[in-house]
Amino acid sequence: MKDISSFSISHLQDFGYLIVANTQLDILGISECARVWADEDPEKILGSSLEIFFHKIFNISSYSFMQVISELTENRIPRQIITKKIDNQLYYFKLSLCDELLYIEWEKQQKKHILSSKMNELGFLFDHSYPTDWKFVCSALNRLLNFDRVFVLQVLETGHSKVIAEHAANGKLLFHKKEFSQRFMPPSVLSYYETQSYRYIPDLARSSQQFYTTDDSLNMLLSQLVCPPELHELYLKNIGVNAALFFPLFINDQFWGLVIAHNDKPKKVDLQKRKLCSFIVQNAMSKYENLVKQGLLDFNQQILQTEIVFKEKLATNKTVNCAMVNNMDLLMQMTKADGLAVYHQGDLFFHGSCPKTNQFYEIIHYIQKTTDKTIFKDYNFKLNHGQFISEDLPFAGLLSYMVGKDKDHYLVWFRKETVSTITQMEVREGIIHIWEESIRDSAIPWDGSELNFVQCLHRIVNESIIYKTKEKSLLTEELLAMNNELEMFTFTLSHDLKNPLSILKMGLQFLEVSDSTLPAEKRMHWYKNLLGSILNIEDIINNIVTVSQNKTTAMAKDPVPMSYTIRKLSQEMTMLYHTEQCQFHFGKLFPLWGEKSALYQVFLNLIGNAVKYSSSKQKPQIWIDSLQDEKEVCYSIKDNGIGIPPNSLPHIFDMFSRAHNTQHFQGSGIGLSLVKRIMDRLGGKIEIHSQEAEGTEIKLYFPLVSDFPSSMLLEN
């Protein structure tokens, strides 16, 4: 052979022949098997005419063959297969046109026909009513191929690939449920399988043939003769496989997996049989894709129904959080989670399998600190982040949804650990190293449909927040209008009460100096005038009260958890009044029906008073407990402070009223009056029991609107 150093040389499988030419039919590349057939050196063939080459091969006129090639190039036909007999041997010629290059590949025909009995056996696969069962597909393919093993390998969202179905001959190594790491199917390997309807290796043990070309940019993946990726070639040899077929699977034009056939001994499969197998696989995948899409349609229908439910809940509940808490079952069901926690401004609700309260607060603070994503997911959360949490996590996977942008409202789903065995492999210096590795601290990943649900939830929550913001804006406008009306009421009172008050004052002054000399008839006349003035004052006040009551907006009521708020207020009040020695005793702290800020005001005042007025004791003690019956929840706040004198108790709710023993404590006398008014607006009541110098107990009674969500009744 002459010097060919000016040409690029690569390697191909040797079961066929390959020539690459441009559209002017000049040869740009040729395989060694084709070169030998022409009995010419590469440098003589490269750049020469394709017609001359095939004329020499066919030993007769190549007119009909070249006419097919001309029609293909002129009409831009992407591919065509023809048969041609050469020296009494039939060959398949596959012609492909891509990027102004013509790929001509040919191989011997192995077997001309497929038995009709075989086709009848496979007829059920093409029945539209027959569902795709990958195990049956593997079995059916092997009736045609008669290989040692046929299986389906699915590439998962994690990058791992897993065998989901298999048909294997007796005594052969089973691959079913075998899982490979991300290294097994990297993007560089996927391109090998994606570019053809199948890949074929008849004899892995045979030496390869050389390919000579003057164009290094030729895309050799367009040829069936291209050698498999080194990783897969070494793996096949390692497990004793010498012949293999690979059929790629796609869903929505995205690579989904492979149907793979293995045979321990070399085995040639006729092109027509390979094409039939490819058609069977594509038909099965088409039906499977329809099933997947139908499943997505069904799930999307579930999402739509869930959306309707949530919109109704968001409309009937004054807060987004209440709607979430009341539907934790549904939120878990739609995401297939093992547990769900709702966090809102320190309040916490658990459902299902969740971490402990203190640990969850650590997790929330970690999420708040490390990510700004609205939706954050990690099926390896325990593996990747567990070292930043103080105790061992009882879950492996985490999915969080941040409601709004203030990082104070989260939904967090949990999934338990799934232990799996992964096949790892690595090529070092041309030698493949394979080992099994147990993967822990990992969960089943959330799939696209489940994440789609969370995206939908995000959308309807945003719509609700926008609506409630508008509602709040309207309420603010109403409050401004009410404030203006209040000013008008003030002016009305100051103006309209002047006359009757003046008359009353004048009459009283007149009677004071003239009563003894005034006749009885005149005196009665003056009394009637004074009574009329009093009635006028009463009417004015009643009218103002009636108008103001009609203008008052009813206080919204939602179920509000109290445990976190009460404990937090207790800590804050201890710091405020410098009573670190104060000891709190917490009993059961039931949730309440009310408006969160109003309830906060109530307990802020009462806990603050308990801490303040017991701070002079050597060992301040405060007890907070609650009870629930069918009609109401009763809260008790008891201290061992200075108590309230008996003569002050009747006036304790009066504005600016303060007992005589509170002179050394700062205060305005407004707090209990405010608490009383809030309790009245909530439809509740307040009772005070106190003994001077021994302490005070305040009881608050809150009516039940309906049952609390079960997650609110869990003890923290």
XYZ file of C-alpha atoms in Angstrom:
716
model
C 0.000 0.000 0.000
C 1.284 3.439 -0.882
C 1.796 6.256 1.614
C -1.551 7.585 2.783
C -0.264 9.994 5.422
C -2.151 12.862 3.738
C -5.473 11.164 4.520
C -7.309 10.842 7.815
C -7.889 7.308 9.039
C -10.577 6.160 11.479
C -12.163 2.785 12.219
C -15.510 1.155 11.456
C -17.126 -2.223 12.021
C -16.367 -4.608 9.158
C -19.783 -6.198 8.460
C -20.401 -3.784 5.576
C -19.018 -1.273 3.111
C -19.151 2.534 3.086
C -18.491 5.313 0.596
C -19.139 9.019 1.212
C -19.389 11.395 -1.758
C -20.429 14.985 -2.388
C -23.393 15.939 -4.584
C -21.000 16.223 -7.548
C -20.421 12.490 -6.925
C -16.742 12.860 -6.036
C -15.632 10.264 -3.472
C -14.611 11.875 -0.142
C -14.271 8.758 1.988
C -14.102 4.975 1.625
C -13.937 2.012 3.993
C -11.207 -0.629 3.752
C -13.652 -3.389 2.702
C -14.939 -1.255 -0.187
C -11.393 -0.295 -1.194
C -10.312 -3.944 -1.332
C -13.312 -4.743 -3.523
C -12.171 -2.118 -6.020
C -8.559 -3.293 -5.684
C -7.229 0.263 -5.704
C -5.130 2.294 -3.281
C -7.016 4.939 -1.247
C -5.323 7.931 -2.872
C -6.487 6.753 -6.300
C -10.077 6.306 -5.167
C -10.460 9.459 -3.037
C -11.476 12.357 -5.270
C -12.376 10.050 -8.162
C -15.814 9.597 -9.750
C -18.422 7.511 -7.972
C -19.734 6.220 -11.322
C -16.334 4.829 -12.331
C -15.989 3.089 -8.956
C -19.358 1.309 -9.168
C -18.859 0.452 -12.833
C -15.745 -1.428 -11.789
C -17.557 -3.198 -8.923
C -20.559 -4.306 -10.975
C -18.406 -5.379 -13.921
C -21.176 -4.139 -16.190
C -22.855 -0.819 -16.849
C -23.781 0.942 -13.608
C -26.332 3.132 -15.394
C -29.442 2.004 -13.446
C -27.678 2.313 -10.112
C -26.327 5.776 -10.894
C -29.777 6.835 -12.084
C -31.171 6.027 -8.606
C -28.386 8.113 -7.059
C -29.087 11.027 -9.422
C -32.806 11.001 -8.577
C -31.994 10.916 -4.877
C -29.619 13.923 -5.066
C -31.790 15.946 -7.456
C -35.076 15.357 -5.585
C -33.462 15.637 -2.140
C -34.745 12.240 -1.035
C -33.276 11.736 2.466
C -32.815 7.953 2.245
C -33.537 4.928 0.099
C -32.783 1.190 0.211
C -32.329 -0.933 -2.907
C -31.065 -4.472 -3.511
C -28.390 -5.342 -6.028
C -26.932 -8.705 -7.003
C -23.171 -8.845 -7.361
C -21.483 -12.145 -8.243
C -24.675 -14.076 -7.399
C -24.870 -12.484 -3.937
C -27.667 -10.089 -3.022
C -26.654 -6.889 -1.253
C -28.685 -4.180 0.465
C -27.620 -0.689 -0.594
C -28.688 2.066 1.774
C -28.421 5.572 0.298
C -28.620 8.593 2.639
C -28.423 12.289 1.793
C -27.460 14.698 4.575
C -25.806 18.140 4.542
C -24.956 17.922 0.821
C -23.191 14.610 1.406
C -24.174 11.202 0.063
C -23.582 8.167 2.292
C -23.669 4.818 0.444
C -23.572 1.805 2.722
C -24.073 -1.809 1.694
C -24.013 -5.269 3.241
C -24.866 -8.860 2.334
C -28.420 -10.129 2.548
C -28.549 -12.826 5.254
C -32.048 -14.219 4.766
C -34.558 -13.163 2.168
C -37.887 -13.812 3.880
C -39.423 -13.852 7.361
C -41.766 -16.782 7.910
C -45.478 -15.890 7.877
C -45.940 -17.952 11.053
C -43.516 -15.598 12.803
C -45.482 -12.584 11.589
C -48.762 -14.124 12.778
C -47.268 -14.588 16.235
C -46.446 -10.874 16.321
C -49.796 -9.666 15.021
C -51.135 -8.822 18.501
C -48.465 -6.119 18.884
C -50.126 -4.030 16.180
C -53.613 -4.265 17.670
C -54.573 -0.748 18.793
C -56.548 -2.137 21.729
C -53.525 -4.038 23.032
C -51.686 -2.008 25.701
C -47.922 -1.614 25.661
C -46.393 -4.066 28.110
C -42.645 -3.805 27.736
C -42.095 -7.354 28.961
C -44.327 -8.680 26.147
C -42.520 -6.433 23.655
C -39.171 -7.897 24.763
C -40.563 -11.411 24.429
C -42.019 -10.704 20.962
C -38.768 -9.209 19.676
C -36.864 -12.240 20.835
C -39.160 -14.504 18.812
C -37.664 -12.764 15.791
C -34.096 -12.339 17.001
C -33.572 -15.423 19.186
C -30.973 -13.575 21.288
C -29.918 -14.428 24.841
C -31.519 -11.339 26.319
C -33.820 -8.448 25.331
C -34.565 -5.671 27.824
C -35.807 -2.082 28.116
C -33.486 0.507 29.673
C -35.158 3.759 30.767
C -33.075 6.893 31.349
C -34.441 8.531 34.509
C -34.654 12.239 35.302
C -31.779 11.754 37.736
C -29.496 10.691 34.879
C -29.501 7.115 36.136
C -30.736 4.419 33.752
C -32.797 1.458 34.912
C -33.922 -1.839 33.367
C -37.732 -1.840 33.612
C -38.550 -5.007 31.610
C -36.655 -8.053 30.348
C -36.920 -11.361 28.513
C -33.900 -13.631 29.008
C -33.056 -17.182 28.015
C -32.833 -19.767 30.773
C -29.651 -19.588 32.778
C -28.664 -16.157 31.475
C -27.727 -13.227 33.693
C -30.824 -11.218 34.616
C -30.777 -7.440 34.246
C -34.324 -6.629 35.434
C -34.360 -3.688 37.904
C -30.625 -3.201 37.422
C -29.761 0.486 37.761
C -26.746 2.243 36.254
C -25.187 5.519 37.367
C -25.116 8.738 35.301
C -21.747 7.681 33.864
C -23.379 4.914 31.836
C -25.447 7.222 29.581
C -23.674 10.604 29.340
C -24.665 13.056 26.534
C -21.679 11.967 24.419
C -23.023 8.395 24.416
C -26.636 9.429 23.765
C -25.678 11.024 20.433
C -24.540 7.590 19.187
C -28.024 6.126 19.720
C -30.136 9.186 18.836
C -28.934 9.540 15.237
C -30.200 6.169 13.934
C -33.419 4.161 14.242
C -31.271 1.321 15.588
C -27.634 0.362 16.206
C -26.242 -3.022 15.223
C -23.134 -4.923 16.381
C -22.955 -8.450 14.858
C -19.496 -9.403 16.131
C -17.767 -7.353 18.788
C -14.718 -9.639 18.762
C -13.857 -9.032 15.093
C -11.221 -6.481 14.269
C -12.438 -3.207 12.788
C -11.789 -1.901 9.284
C -10.104 1.379 8.432
C -11.899 4.329 6.883
C -9.978 6.773 4.677
C -11.165 10.324 4.054
C -10.033 13.704 2.811
C -12.717 15.456 4.910
C -12.317 15.319 8.696
C -15.751 16.936 9.207
C -17.701 13.897 7.982
C -20.396 12.862 10.476
C -19.647 9.172 10.886
C -22.620 8.718 13.257
C -24.788 8.626 10.117
C -23.328 5.199 9.299
C -24.403 1.902 10.875
C -20.791 0.777 10.646
C -19.555 3.290 13.226
C -18.044 1.600 16.274
C -19.934 1.805 19.598
C -18.743 4.199 22.337
C -15.671 2.883 24.134
C -17.489 2.659 27.489
C -20.287 0.476 26.107
C -17.946 -1.632 23.986
C -15.783 -2.417 27.019
C -18.864 -3.089 29.158
C -20.309 -5.531 26.604
C -17.007 -7.375 26.388
C -16.780 -7.454 30.190
C -20.146 -9.234 30.526
C -19.383 -11.618 27.648
C -21.659 -10.106 24.964
C -20.484 -10.339 21.328
C -23.606 -9.312 19.375
C -26.034 -6.514 20.214
C -28.903 -4.439 18.855
C -30.054 -1.094 20.264
C -33.386 0.603 19.463
C -33.752 4.186 20.783
C -37.025 5.294 22.418
C -38.364 8.860 22.379
C -41.242 10.696 24.073
C -42.082 14.176 22.768
C -38.865 14.004 20.726
C -36.868 13.603 23.945
C -34.634 10.576 24.438
C -36.396 8.230 26.887
C -34.426 4.976 26.745
C -33.372 1.944 24.714
C -34.613 -1.515 23.815
C -31.439 -3.626 23.906
C -30.777 -7.152 22.627
C -27.672 -9.075 23.780
C -26.212 -12.330 22.500
C -23.147 -13.982 23.942
C -22.011 -15.367 20.581
C -21.543 -13.359 17.367
C -24.790 -13.242 15.395
C -25.737 -11.591 12.117
C -29.263 -10.253 11.695
C -30.645 -9.505 8.242
C -31.368 -5.847 7.470
C -35.073 -6.518 6.814
C -35.416 -8.249 10.176
C -33.686 -5.329 11.896
C -36.073 -2.940 10.146
C -39.059 -5.017 11.270
C -37.788 -5.014 14.861
C -37.340 -1.242 14.660
C -40.912 -0.885 13.406
C -42.229 -3.067 16.259
C -40.349 -0.959 18.811
C -41.557 2.326 17.304
C -45.150 1.064 17.243
C -44.918 -0.013 20.896
C -43.375 3.326 21.854
C -46.068 5.240 19.985
C -48.787 3.451 21.966
C -46.851 3.917 25.192
C -46.443 7.643 24.479
C -50.204 7.916 23.961
C -50.743 6.210 27.314
C -48.296 8.613 28.968
C -50.024 11.595 27.372
C -53.412 10.228 28.437
C -52.035 9.826 31.947
C -50.830 13.423 31.838
C -54.242 14.502 30.568
C -55.895 12.648 33.448
C -53.469 14.210 35.913
C -53.972 17.640 34.351
C -57.700 17.091 34.797
C -57.005 16.345 38.458
C -54.982 19.561 38.632
C -57.898 21.511 37.131
C -60.295 19.998 39.665
C -57.826 20.768 42.452
C -57.512 24.311 41.120
C -61.289 24.744 41.414
C -61.194 23.416 44.997
C -58.376 25.771 45.975
C -59.990 28.781 44.356
C -63.150 28.067 46.352
C -61.119 27.638 49.545
C -59.148 30.807 48.893
C -62.406 32.666 48.345
C -64.073 31.368 51.526
C -60.969 31.637 53.730
C -59.643 35.094 54.398
C -56.018 33.951 54.235
C -54.009 31.820 51.804
C -52.463 29.953 54.726
C -55.832 28.803 56.038
C -56.733 27.372 52.609
C -53.423 25.474 52.544
C -53.792 24.068 56.044
C -57.367 22.936 55.409
C -56.256 20.967 52.320
C -53.012 19.316 53.393
C -54.354 15.863 52.469
C -54.933 16.973 48.889
C -51.569 18.746 48.679
C -49.823 15.533 49.756
C -51.852 13.373 47.394
C -51.073 15.503 44.327
C -47.318 15.408 44.979
C -47.155 11.780 46.214
C -45.291 12.962 49.307
C -44.878 11.123 52.607
C -45.233 14.299 54.658
C -46.092 17.992 54.374
C -45.343 20.984 56.583
C -46.839 24.463 56.248
C -44.780 27.281 57.768
C -46.262 30.766 58.130
C -44.564 33.535 60.100
C -43.384 31.076 62.732
C -46.618 29.074 62.876
C -46.214 25.447 61.905
C -48.556 22.677 60.728
C -47.543 19.061 60.100
C -49.265 16.313 58.157
C -47.916 12.829 57.542
C -44.289 11.872 58.137
C -42.383 15.050 59.052
C -39.304 16.088 61.057
C -39.606 17.338 64.631
C -40.534 20.963 65.254
C -37.086 22.235 66.266
C -35.445 20.401 63.384
C -37.966 21.803 60.935
C -37.178 25.362 62.044
C -33.518 24.591 61.272
C -34.504 23.348 57.807
C -36.590 26.464 57.098
C -33.792 28.791 58.218
C -31.370 26.835 56.017
C -33.672 27.132 52.974
C -34.227 30.848 53.652
C -30.470 31.382 53.792
C -29.347 29.237 50.847
C -31.942 29.703 48.090
C -34.197 32.392 46.641
C -36.012 29.935 44.378
C -39.796 29.904 44.516
C -39.717 26.123 43.979
C -36.707 24.243 45.335
C -36.324 20.472 44.977
C -33.646 17.977 45.907
C -34.356 14.258 46.042
C -30.906 13.926 47.660
C -31.518 16.625 50.294
C -30.339 14.436 53.162
C -27.229 13.408 51.241
C -26.381 16.914 50.007
C -27.472 19.095 52.937
C -27.957 16.818 55.952
C -24.596 17.832 57.431
C -25.930 21.373 57.962
C -28.830 20.170 60.166
C -28.046 19.254 63.785
C -29.847 15.886 63.994
C -30.282 12.989 61.575
C -33.059 13.783 59.087
C -36.037 11.357 59.028
C -36.513 11.942 55.282
C -34.323 11.966 52.162
C -36.068 14.119 49.533
C -37.433 17.649 49.924
C -39.580 19.923 47.768
C -40.331 23.455 48.963
C -42.622 26.161 47.621
C -42.159 29.739 48.834
C -45.477 31.611 48.947
C -44.888 35.264 48.119
C -41.453 36.862 48.282
C -40.990 37.590 51.988
C -39.545 34.164 52.893
C -42.040 33.836 55.749
C -44.500 31.395 54.178
C -43.495 27.945 52.863
C -44.995 24.618 51.900
C -42.445 21.819 52.342
C -43.041 18.257 51.121
C -40.959 15.278 52.296
C -40.173 11.873 50.805
C -38.677 8.943 52.660
C -35.368 7.318 51.823
C -35.258 4.727 49.035
C -32.181 2.491 49.228
C -30.945 1.359 45.801
C -27.961 -0.491 44.360
C -26.269 1.348 41.501
C -23.851 -0.130 38.975
C -20.889 2.203 38.696
C -18.214 2.006 36.002
C -15.104 3.853 34.960
C -12.549 3.435 32.161
C -8.921 3.850 33.202
C -6.118 3.280 30.679
C -8.390 1.290 28.376
C -9.624 -1.026 31.150
C -13.183 -0.850 32.479
C -13.738 -1.066 36.221
C -17.260 -2.043 37.355
C -18.606 -2.138 40.899
C -21.915 -2.094 42.766
C -22.646 0.744 45.171
C -25.513 1.100 47.659
C -27.059 4.567 47.476
C -28.683 5.843 50.661
C -30.089 9.204 51.773
C -31.880 9.486 48.434
C -35.591 9.512 47.539
C -37.658 8.969 44.408
C -37.414 12.240 42.421
C -40.488 14.397 41.861
C -41.549 13.978 38.244
C -42.722 16.586 35.752
C -46.435 16.153 36.461
C -45.965 16.668 40.210
C -43.831 19.757 39.661
C -46.458 20.969 37.201
C -49.002 20.788 40.031
C -46.788 22.951 42.272
C -46.401 25.446 39.401
C -50.197 25.508 39.057
C -50.532 26.016 42.813
C -48.074 28.913 42.585
C -50.168 30.507 39.836
C -53.517 30.327 41.650
C -51.946 31.492 44.931
C -50.466 34.498 43.123
C -53.871 35.253 41.609
C -55.413 35.030 45.075
C -52.743 37.293 46.586
C -53.340 39.878 43.846
C -57.093 39.676 44.447
C -56.682 39.971 48.214
C -54.277 42.891 47.739
C -56.964 44.681 45.734
C -59.491 43.729 48.407
C -57.151 45.127 51.072
C -56.724 48.310 49.050
C -60.496 48.714 48.895
C -60.696 48.076 52.637
C -58.038 50.744 53.214
C -60.110 53.175 51.191
C -63.146 52.239 53.283
C -61.143 52.810 56.479
C -60.045 56.221 55.222
C -63.653 57.039 54.463
C -64.644 55.794 57.926
C -61.925 57.957 59.456
C -63.304 60.974 57.622
C -66.770 60.055 58.851
C -65.381 59.701 62.382
C -64.048 63.233 62.146
C -67.483 64.301 60.960
C -69.055 62.472 63.914
C -66.680 64.362 66.221
C -67.669 67.689 64.696
C -71.325 66.659 64.867
C -71.056 65.768 68.538
C -69.216 68.992 69.404
C -71.662 71.104 67.414
C -75.013 69.390 67.977
C -74.502 68.826 71.691
C -73.736 72.495 72.348
C -77.340 73.678 72.338
C -78.913 71.000 74.552
C -75.924 71.185 76.899
C -76.204 74.990 77.059
C -79.906 74.751 77.843
C -79.240 72.120 80.473
C -76.504 74.243 82.048
C -78.597 77.416 82.044
C -81.610 75.614 83.488
C -79.615 74.065 86.298
C -78.034 77.419 87.138
C -81.468 79.112 87.117
C -83.019 76.439 89.351
C -80.074 76.678 91.707
C -80.788 80.343 92.491
C -84.582 80.449 91.978
C -85.901 77.095 93.111
C -87.204 78.302 96.502
C -89.214 81.236 95.063
C -90.384 79.608 91.818
C -94.018 78.460 91.624
C -94.582 74.724 91.272
C -96.048 75.092 87.775
C -93.034 77.079 86.546
C -90.640 74.648 88.254
C -92.282 71.685 86.445
C -91.937 73.568 83.141
C -88.204 73.981 83.727
C -87.840 70.292 84.674
C -89.537 69.320 81.403
C -87.135 71.544 79.448
C -84.143 69.996 81.231
C -85.465 66.465 80.561
C -85.973 67.393 76.901
C -82.371 68.547 76.675
C -81.194 65.254 78.181
C -83.354 63.288 75.709
C -81.913 65.342 72.847
C -78.390 64.510 73.981
C -79.349 60.814 74.222
C -80.879 60.852 70.720
C -77.798 62.493 69.223
C -75.496 59.944 70.847
C -77.731 56.995 69.834
C -77.856 58.203 66.250
C -74.072 58.542 66.092
C -73.600 55.057 67.599
C -76.131 53.535 65.175
C -74.396 55.078 62.173
C -70.934 54.028 63.374
C -72.105 50.454 64.043
C -73.534 50.167 60.566
C -70.206 51.340 59.131
C -68.082 48.860 61.089
C -66.631 45.987 59.034
C -67.113 42.551 60.581
C -63.900 40.985 61.864
C -62.806 38.064 59.657
C -62.271 34.733 61.375
C -59.792 32.039 60.385
C -58.351 29.152 62.396
C -55.154 30.546 63.940
C -52.535 28.370 65.707
C -51.462 29.936 69.001
C -48.625 27.810 70.384
C -45.795 29.533 68.541
C -47.222 33.051 69.030
C -47.776 32.601 72.771
C -44.331 31.123 73.389
C -42.705 33.869 71.309
C -44.596 36.616 73.148
C -43.589 35.066 76.474
C -39.928 35.259 75.516
C -40.256 38.826 74.232
C -42.071 40.064 77.347
C -39.448 38.453 79.579
C -36.782 40.409 77.714
C -38.816 43.630 77.673
C -39.338 43.699 81.455
C -35.910 42.221 82.296
C -37.431 39.286 84.163
C -35.177 36.461 83.018
C -36.031 34.642 86.264
C -39.702 34.465 85.235
C -40.815 30.851 84.781
C -43.550 29.924 82.297
C -45.700 26.794 82.529
C -47.429 25.913 79.252
C -50.304 23.490 79.019
C -52.253 22.563 75.912
C -52.362 25.595 73.601
C -55.333 25.120 71.273
C -55.767 27.104 68.048
C -58.461 29.798 67.940
C -60.965 31.138 65.450
C -60.246 34.824 64.950
C -58.203 37.437 63.169
C -54.484 36.887 63.690
C -53.467 40.490 64.460
C -56.409 40.948 66.840
C -55.535 37.761 68.745
C -51.945 38.940 68.854
C -53.067 42.201 70.508
C -55.095 40.294 73.102
C -52.254 38.010 74.178
C -49.634 40.757 73.856
C -51.498 42.838 76.450
C -52.373 39.988 78.802
C -48.981 38.223 78.780
C -47.274 41.613 79.055
C -49.392 42.465 82.122
C -48.708 39.064 83.695
C -44.942 39.482 83.295
C -44.912 43.149 84.321
C -47.043 42.833 87.466
C -45.262 39.681 88.689
C -41.761 41.069 88.056
C -41.468 42.343 91.650
C -41.740 38.780 92.974
C -38.589 36.844 93.792
C -39.755 33.867 91.687
C -42.282 35.067 89.101
C -44.530 32.252 87.845
C -46.948 32.346 84.895
C -49.286 29.538 83.806
C -50.892 29.492 80.338
C -53.317 26.715 79.449
C -56.429 26.094 77.351
C -59.433 23.779 77.199
C -61.859 23.021 74.388
C -65.447 21.816 74.440
C -68.144 21.599 71.776
C -68.895 25.330 71.802
C -65.746 27.227 72.693
C -62.070 27.315 73.588
C -61.164 28.715 76.993
C -57.697 30.170 77.642
C -56.367 30.774 81.148
C -53.471 33.157 81.901
C -52.501 33.071 85.569
C -49.682 34.820 87.449
C -48.424 35.170 91.022
C -48.088 38.959 90.757
C -49.418 41.892 92.783
C -53.082 41.131 92.072
C -55.964 43.622 91.761
C -57.602 45.296 94.773
C -61.309 44.355 95.166
C -62.482 47.960 94.788
C -60.706 48.242 91.398
C -62.163 45.076 89.837
C -65.540 46.624 88.805
C -63.720 49.346 86.831
C -60.896 47.233 85.445
C -62.136 47.472 81.825
C -62.736 51.228 81.941
C -60.543 53.338 79.716
C -57.552 54.837 81.623
C -58.532 52.959 84.785
C -55.585 51.815 86.948
C -55.541 50.203 90.404
C -53.808 52.031 93.279
C -51.148 49.306 93.657
C -49.841 49.857 90.084
C -48.311 53.275 90.720
C -44.755 51.932 90.576
C -45.391 50.218 87.222
C -45.457 52.052 83.915
C -48.798 51.953 82.093
C -51.710 53.931 80.667
C -54.788 51.929 81.691
C -55.794 51.338 78.067
C -54.686 47.682 77.609
C -57.532 45.792 79.300
C -60.097 48.140 77.793
C -58.702 47.356 74.343
C -58.701 43.605 75.089
C -62.355 43.796 76.155
C -63.360 45.576 72.954
C -61.508 43.045 70.775
C -63.102 40.121 72.620
C -66.514 41.702 72.091
C -65.886 42.038 68.366
C -64.749 38.401 68.223
C -67.960 37.346 69.937
C -66.018 36.146 72.980
C -65.914 37.144 76.617
C -63.317 37.829 79.300
C -63.356 37.113 83.047
C -60.896 38.283 85.700
C -60.352 36.611 89.081
C -57.779 38.231 91.353
C -56.599 38.528 94.935
C -54.395 41.413 95.935
C -50.769 40.427 96.634
C -51.408 36.828 95.485
C -51.979 37.032 91.738
C -54.480 37.254 88.907
C -56.160 34.749 86.600
C -57.744 35.905 83.345
C -60.051 33.605 81.401
C -60.822 34.169 77.730
C -63.715 32.404 75.987
C -63.553 32.129 72.181
C -66.524 30.646 70.265
C -65.891 27.769 67.823
C -66.879 28.523 64.222
C -66.228 24.945 63.024
C -63.780 22.107 63.625
C -60.088 22.917 63.408
C -57.917 21.237 60.721
C -56.425 18.085 62.233
C -52.875 19.331 61.578
C -53.507 22.285 63.935
C -54.375 19.963 66.799
C -51.019 18.165 66.784
C -49.001 18.946 69.889
C -45.799 20.858 69.205
